[in-house]
Structures are given as structure tokens and as C-alpha cells.
Tab-separated table of C-alpha atoms in Angstrom:
chain	number	residue	atom	x	y	z
A	258	UNK	CA	-24.589	25.388	-9.603
A	259	UNK	CA	-25.066	21.938	-11.115
A	260	UNK	CA	-22.171	22.289	-13.582
A	261	UNK	CA	-19.546	23.333	-10.997
A	262	UNK	CA	-17.648	20.030	-10.731
A	263	UNK	CA	-17.871	19.483	-14.500
A	264	UNK	CA	-16.439	22.963	-15.158
A	265	UNK	CA	-13.564	22.319	-12.736
A	266	UNK	CA	-12.614	19.184	-14.692
A	267	UNK	CA	-12.921	21.000	-18.021
A	268	UNK	CA	-10.893	24.006	-16.824
A	269	UNK	CA	-8.131	21.727	-15.555
A	270	UNK	CA	-7.642	19.872	-18.815
A	271	UNK	CA	-8.501	22.269	-21.651
A	272	UNK	CA	-5.190	24.196	-21.790
A	273	UNK	CA	-2.968	21.080	-21.500
A	274	UNK	CA	-5.104	19.368	-24.155
A	275	UNK	CA	-4.754	22.259	-26.627
A	276	UNK	CA	-0.997	22.567	-26.094
A	277	UNK	CA	-0.537	18.796	-26.400
A	278	UNK	CA	-0.524	19.290	-30.174
A	279	UNK	CA	2.074	22.076	-30.163
A	280	UNK	CA	4.986	21.236	-32.450
A	281	UNK	CA	7.551	21.687	-29.643
A	282	UNK	CA	5.612	19.673	-27.065
A	283	UNK	CA	3.939	16.846	-29.022
A	284	UNK	CA	2.322	15.223	-26.017
A	285	UNK	CA	-0.255	13.757	-28.392
A	286	UNK	CA	2.542	11.475	-29.619
A	287	UNK	CA	2.624	10.036	-26.089
A	288	UNK	CA	-1.041	9.011	-26.108
A	289	UNK	CA	-0.242	5.359	-26.840
A	290	UNK	CA	1.546	5.258	-23.464
A	291	UNK	CA	-0.588	7.698	-21.494
A	292	UNK	CA	-4.094	6.374	-22.174
A	293	UNK	CA	-3.522	2.705	-21.223
A	294	UNK	CA	-1.686	3.873	-18.080
A	295	UNK	CA	-4.382	6.370	-17.174
A	296	UNK	CA	-7.289	3.984	-17.693
A	297	UNK	CA	-5.658	1.294	-15.535
A	298	UNK	CA	-4.940	3.735	-12.704
A	299	UNK	CA	-8.381	5.346	-13.028
A	300	UNK	CA	-10.009	1.928	-12.574
A	301	UNK	CA	-8.039	1.377	-9.355
A	302	UNK	CA	-9.072	4.769	-7.968
A	303	UNK	CA	-12.712	4.345	-9.026
A	304	UNK	CA	-12.930	1.053	-7.100
A	305	UNK	CA	-11.320	2.762	-4.085
A	306	UNK	CA	-13.728	5.691	-4.478
A	307	UNK	CA	-16.795	3.454	-4.636
A	308	UNK	CA	-15.724	1.648	-1.445
A	309	UNK	CA	-14.963	4.831	0.508
A	310	UNK	CA	-18.140	6.542	-0.683
A	311	UNK	CA	-20.124	3.515	0.485
A	312	UNK	CA	-18.392	3.696	3.878
A	313	UNK	CA	-19.109	7.456	4.008
A	314	UNK	CA	-15.430	8.324	4.335
A	315	UNK	CA	-16.332	11.044	1.837
A	316	UNK	CA	-19.294	11.976	-0.322
A	317	UNK	CA	-20.556	14.405	-2.945
A	318	UNK	CA	-22.858	17.399	-2.801
A	319	UNK	CA	-25.647	16.992	-5.401
A	320	UNK	CA	-25.984	20.784	-5.494
A	321	UNK	CA	-22.796	20.960	-7.626
A	322	UNK	CA	-23.135	17.870	-9.841
A	323	UNK	CA	-25.273	17.074	-12.887
A	324	UNK	CA	-27.015	14.117	-11.250
A	325	UNK	CA	-25.527	11.528	-13.615
A	326	UNK	CA	-23.997	8.577	-11.736
A	327	UNK	CA	-21.741	5.657	-12.673
A	328	UNK	CA	-21.029	2.963	-10.051
A	329	UNK	CA	-22.781	5.211	-7.498
A	330	UNK	CA	-20.287	8.012	-8.218
A	331	UNK	CA	-21.083	11.316	-9.941
A	332	UNK	CA	-19.860	11.182	-13.532
A	333	UNK	CA	-17.739	14.233	-12.700
A	334	UNK	CA	-15.814	12.167	-10.147
A	335	UNK	CA	-15.031	9.572	-12.832
A	336	UNK	CA	-13.829	12.362	-15.133
A	337	UNK	CA	-11.614	13.713	-12.325
A	338	UNK	CA	-9.418	10.595	-12.592
A	339	UNK	CA	-8.934	11.295	-16.300
A	340	UNK	CA	-8.717	15.100	-16.476
A	341	UNK	CA	-6.378	15.718	-13.521
A	342	UNK	CA	-3.863	12.978	-14.455
A	343	UNK	CA	-3.907	14.208	-18.064
A	344	UNK	CA	-2.969	17.724	-16.947
A	345	UNK	CA	-0.338	16.402	-14.519
A	346	UNK	CA	1.365	13.941	-16.891
A	347	UNK	CA	1.330	16.624	-19.597
A	348	UNK	CA	3.083	18.973	-17.146
A	349	UNK	CA	5.562	16.251	-16.160
A	350	UNK	CA	6.288	15.657	-19.864
A	351	UNK	CA	6.952	19.387	-20.407
A	352	UNK	CA	9.081	19.820	-17.276
A	353	UNK	CA	11.249	16.835	-18.219
A	354	UNK	CA	11.495	17.919	-21.839
A	355	UNK	CA	12.424	21.568	-21.269
A	356	UNK	CA	13.757	21.993	-17.736
A	357	UNK	CA	15.097	18.784	-16.165
A	358	UNK	CA	18.435	18.568	-17.937
A	359	UNK	CA	20.479	17.554	-14.869
A	360	UNK	CA	20.526	14.237	-13.004
A	361	UNK	CA	18.016	14.162	-10.130
A	362	UNK	CA	19.101	10.815	-8.667
A	363	UNK	CA	20.655	12.448	-5.575
A	364	UNK	CA	17.326	14.114	-4.788
A	365	UNK	CA	15.328	10.903	-5.058
A	366	UNK	CA	17.887	8.978	-2.992
A	367	UNK	CA	17.436	11.365	-0.063
A	368	UNK	CA	13.738	12.222	-0.338
A	369	UNK	CA	12.288	8.768	-1.047
A	370	UNK	CA	13.371	6.895	2.128
A	371	UNK	CA	12.467	9.859	4.350
A	372	UNK	CA	9.033	10.122	2.762
A	373	UNK	CA	8.412	6.371	3.066
A	374	UNK	CA	9.384	6.424	6.741
A	375	UNK	CA	7.177	9.439	7.454
A	376	UNK	CA	4.179	7.904	5.668
A	377	UNK	CA	4.476	4.554	7.437
A	378	UNK	CA	4.889	6.262	10.815
A	379	UNK	CA	1.752	8.366	10.311
A	380	UNK	CA	-0.172	5.371	8.966
A	381	UNK	CA	0.734	3.440	12.122
A	382	UNK	CA	-0.190	6.289	14.463
A	383	UNK	CA	-3.512	6.897	12.705
A	384	UNK	CA	-4.246	3.296	11.749
A	385	UNK	CA	-7.909	3.738	12.793
A	386	UNK	CA	-8.425	6.637	10.338
A	387	UNK	CA	-9.288	4.981	7.038
A	388	UNK	CA	-8.409	7.818	4.675
A	389	UNK	CA	-5.104	8.489	6.420
A	390	UNK	CA	-3.889	4.927	6.848
A	391	UNK	CA	-4.935	3.559	3.453
A	392	UNK	CA	-3.568	6.535	1.496
A	393	UNK	CA	-0.243	6.612	3.338
A	394	UNK	CA	0.274	2.838	3.141
A	395	UNK	CA	-0.493	2.749	-0.600
A	396	UNK	CA	1.830	5.677	-1.306
A	397	UNK	CA	4.654	4.305	0.853
A	398	UNK	CA	4.300	0.876	-0.751
A	399	UNK	CA	4.313	2.356	-4.256
A	400	UNK	CA	7.415	4.433	-3.575
A	401	UNK	CA	9.202	1.454	-2.023
A	402	UNK	CA	8.352	-0.786	-4.979
A	403	UNK	CA	9.460	1.774	-7.562
A	404	UNK	CA	12.652	2.740	-5.745
A	405	UNK	CA	13.910	-0.543	-4.362
A	406	UNK	CA	12.288	-3.261	-6.492
A	407	UNK	CA	12.019	-1.724	-9.964
A	408	UNK	CA	14.934	0.653	-9.207
A	409	UNK	CA	13.537	3.443	-11.393
A	410	UNK	CA	15.680	6.549	-11.872
A	411	UNK	CA	12.993	9.168	-12.490
A	412	UNK	CA	11.608	9.701	-8.962
A	413	UNK	CA	13.676	12.857	-8.486
A	414	UNK	CA	12.083	14.329	-11.600
A	415	UNK	CA	8.684	13.287	-10.283
A	416	UNK	CA	9.237	15.053	-6.940
A	417	UNK	CA	10.311	18.257	-8.709
A	418	UNK	CA	7.333	18.088	-11.067
A	419	UNK	CA	4.868	17.415	-8.237
A	420	UNK	CA	6.191	20.376	-6.261
A	421	UNK	CA	5.268	22.604	-9.241
A	422	UNK	CA	1.913	20.870	-9.615
A	423	UNK	CA	0.980	21.366	-5.960
A	424	UNK	CA	-0.246	24.935	-6.420
A	425	UNK	CA	-2.792	24.199	-9.188
A	426	UNK	CA	-3.646	20.889	-7.507
A	427	UNK	CA	-4.385	22.656	-4.220
A	428	UNK	CA	-6.411	25.282	-6.061
A	429	UNK	CA	-8.612	22.601	-7.638
A	430	UNK	CA	-8.906	20.667	-4.382
A	431	UNK	CA	-9.593	23.876	-2.490
A	432	UNK	CA	-12.613	24.597	-4.667
A	433	UNK	CA	-13.776	20.974	-4.461
A	434	UNK	CA	-13.609	21.016	-0.662
A	435	UNK	CA	-15.418	24.346	-0.270
A	436	UNK	CA	-12.930	27.199	-0.646
A	437	UNK	CA	-14.732	30.064	-2.454
A	438	UNK	CA	-18.038	28.133	-2.278
A	439	UNK	CA	-20.937	28.149	0.183
A	440	UNK	CA	-20.681	24.359	0.594
A	441	UNK	CA	-18.080	21.758	-0.388
A	442	UNK	CA	-18.514	19.779	-3.590
A	443	UNK	CA	-16.719	16.862	-1.909
A	444	UNK	CA	-17.224	16.443	1.841
A	445	UNK	CA	-15.114	14.354	4.245
A	446	UNK	CA	-15.907	12.577	7.494
A	447	UNK	CA	-13.215	13.931	9.829
A	448	UNK	CA	-13.294	10.786	11.968
A	449	UNK	CA	-11.564	9.052	9.054
A	450	UNK	CA	-8.708	11.534	8.632
A	451	UNK	CA	-6.228	13.359	10.852
A	452	UNK	CA	-8.397	16.477	10.937
A	453	UNK	CA	-5.706	18.891	9.728
A	454	UNK	CA	-6.874	21.174	6.923
A	455	UNK	CA	-5.004	23.489	4.565
A	456	UNK	CA	-7.801	26.041	4.198
A	457	UNK	CA	-10.579	23.532	3.443
A	458	UNK	CA	-8.325	20.767	2.076
A	459	UNK	CA	-7.655	17.651	4.199
A	460	UNK	CA	-3.923	17.120	4.772
A	461	UNK	CA	-4.236	13.635	3.262
A	462	UNK	CA	-5.296	15.072	-0.118
A	463	UNK	CA	-1.688	16.142	-0.801
A	464	UNK	CA	-0.580	12.506	-0.630
A	465	UNK	CA	-3.692	11.090	-2.296
A	466	UNK	CA	-2.924	13.433	-5.193
A	467	UNK	CA	0.722	12.383	-5.133
A	468	UNK	CA	-0.290	8.727	-5.366
A	469	UNK	CA	-2.692	9.441	-8.241
A	470	UNK	CA	-0.021	11.283	-10.237
A	471	UNK	CA	2.766	8.845	-9.274
A	472	UNK	CA	0.905	5.752	-10.483
A	473	UNK	CA	-0.049	7.436	-13.752
A	474	UNK	CA	3.559	8.487	-14.388
A	475	UNK	CA	4.918	5.098	-13.301
A	476	UNK	CA	2.792	3.142	-15.778
A	477	UNK	CA	3.317	5.784	-18.467
A	478	UNK	CA	7.107	5.514	-18.085
A	479	UNK	CA	6.976	1.728	-17.883
A	480	UNK	CA	5.060	1.505	-21.173
A	481	UNK	CA	7.493	3.935	-22.824
A	482	UNK	CA	10.518	2.004	-21.572
A	483	UNK	CA	9.082	-1.315	-22.751
A	484	UNK	CA	8.354	0.132	-26.194
A	485	UNK	CA	11.891	1.517	-26.403
A	486	UNK	CA	13.421	-1.841	-25.440
A	487	UNK	CA	11.385	-3.603	-28.134
A	488	UNK	CA	12.658	-1.228	-30.808
A	489	UNK	CA	16.245	-1.809	-29.613
A	490	UNK	CA	15.877	-5.560	-30.057
A	491	UNK	CA	14.565	-5.411	-33.613
């Protein structure tokens, strides 16, 4: 089915997009922060994607794509870096707005260093596996920079939000990697990852997804904070 990947992107974003204009949510008011953040992060991931596709770390099944390519990537793959972050940042916005009323600093103080240590340990052990090592090093470095250099206070809220997002994220990734389908839409060379799968999903995808969402939220929050500081100084 040539429209499969396109329909996955559309299905992921349509409900968040519609509810973005709800009077109690008003995520559309956040567009001036979200879109610059998203486009910058998308560019980073597209460059990464082009390199790894060229190295055959992963690839795409033409049976499930429209045949339109940009930078040697299916157009659906480009849209993935827009649609999935949109849905995730929208969810993060809603969770913070309606549910995260308490301070989550204690959570981030305990989880962040443990996660960084685990990621760096696995990256070292599997340094010859490109997908594993690059993903884990980037995520560990991002968490370290946010926690100990920028000293952000929202990582606890991010971890809580991502734990809720894991189920739909794994559902989308499950379909992309072949769950419920005869063949995967996105295939992986197992010599470049640990080889552990959750159903059809490479273990690394959990942390690749975390990095994608984290960087979008980090830039989104940074732009919001900068805008707030400017209004305070007027």
C-alpha cells in the first residue's frame, strides 16, 4: 500500500492538530515557539537520516511509500520529523497545563544522572554499532548539557510526559518496523544495533524517539523563556 507511511503520519497528527485550537488548550498560540524549534531539530535529524540511509544503517521499503524523495529520503520520512514532534509537544503542553501541578525536580535529579550513565556505558560497550553508539551518545550529551550546563528545571516533566507518549510512539514505530504488516516500512541492519527488539521495534528506537522529542521540547522551552524574559525587561 503506497500510502501507508503517509497515512501513519497523518493519523499521528490530525487529532492533536484539531485540538490545538480548543479554547482550553490553545496550542496554536505556541506556534511561534514550536515551529522554529521543530524546523531546526528536523533539519538535524534529516541530515542524520541521510547519512545513515547512505550507510545502509536503515532504509525504506518502496512498497509503502509514494515514491517522492527529498535528499534521497522518502517525503514521508521528512514529514515524520514534523508530524511526530507536533503530536508529542502538543501532548507535553497539555500534560504540563492540566496535570503537572507539583514540582518534578526530585524526579529529574535522580533519573537524569542514572540515564546518562546507562547510555554512556551502553555506547561504550557497543561502540562499533553505529545506531546504538551515536543515538546513546547524542542523548546522553543532550541530557548532560540541559541538566548541568543550562540547568533547566523541566526535565522531570519531560520524563513523565515521555512515559505517557511511549505507548502511542511504540504503536507508530511498531507499524513502521513491520508489526501488523507483511514487511517493514523501515528496515534496520542489525549489525548496526544491539539486536534486541520489542516486537519488531529496535531497542534503540526508544532512545532515538526520546532524543527527537527532547530536542524539540528543549528548543521550544528555550524560545518561550527568552520571549518571557524580553517582556519582563520592557
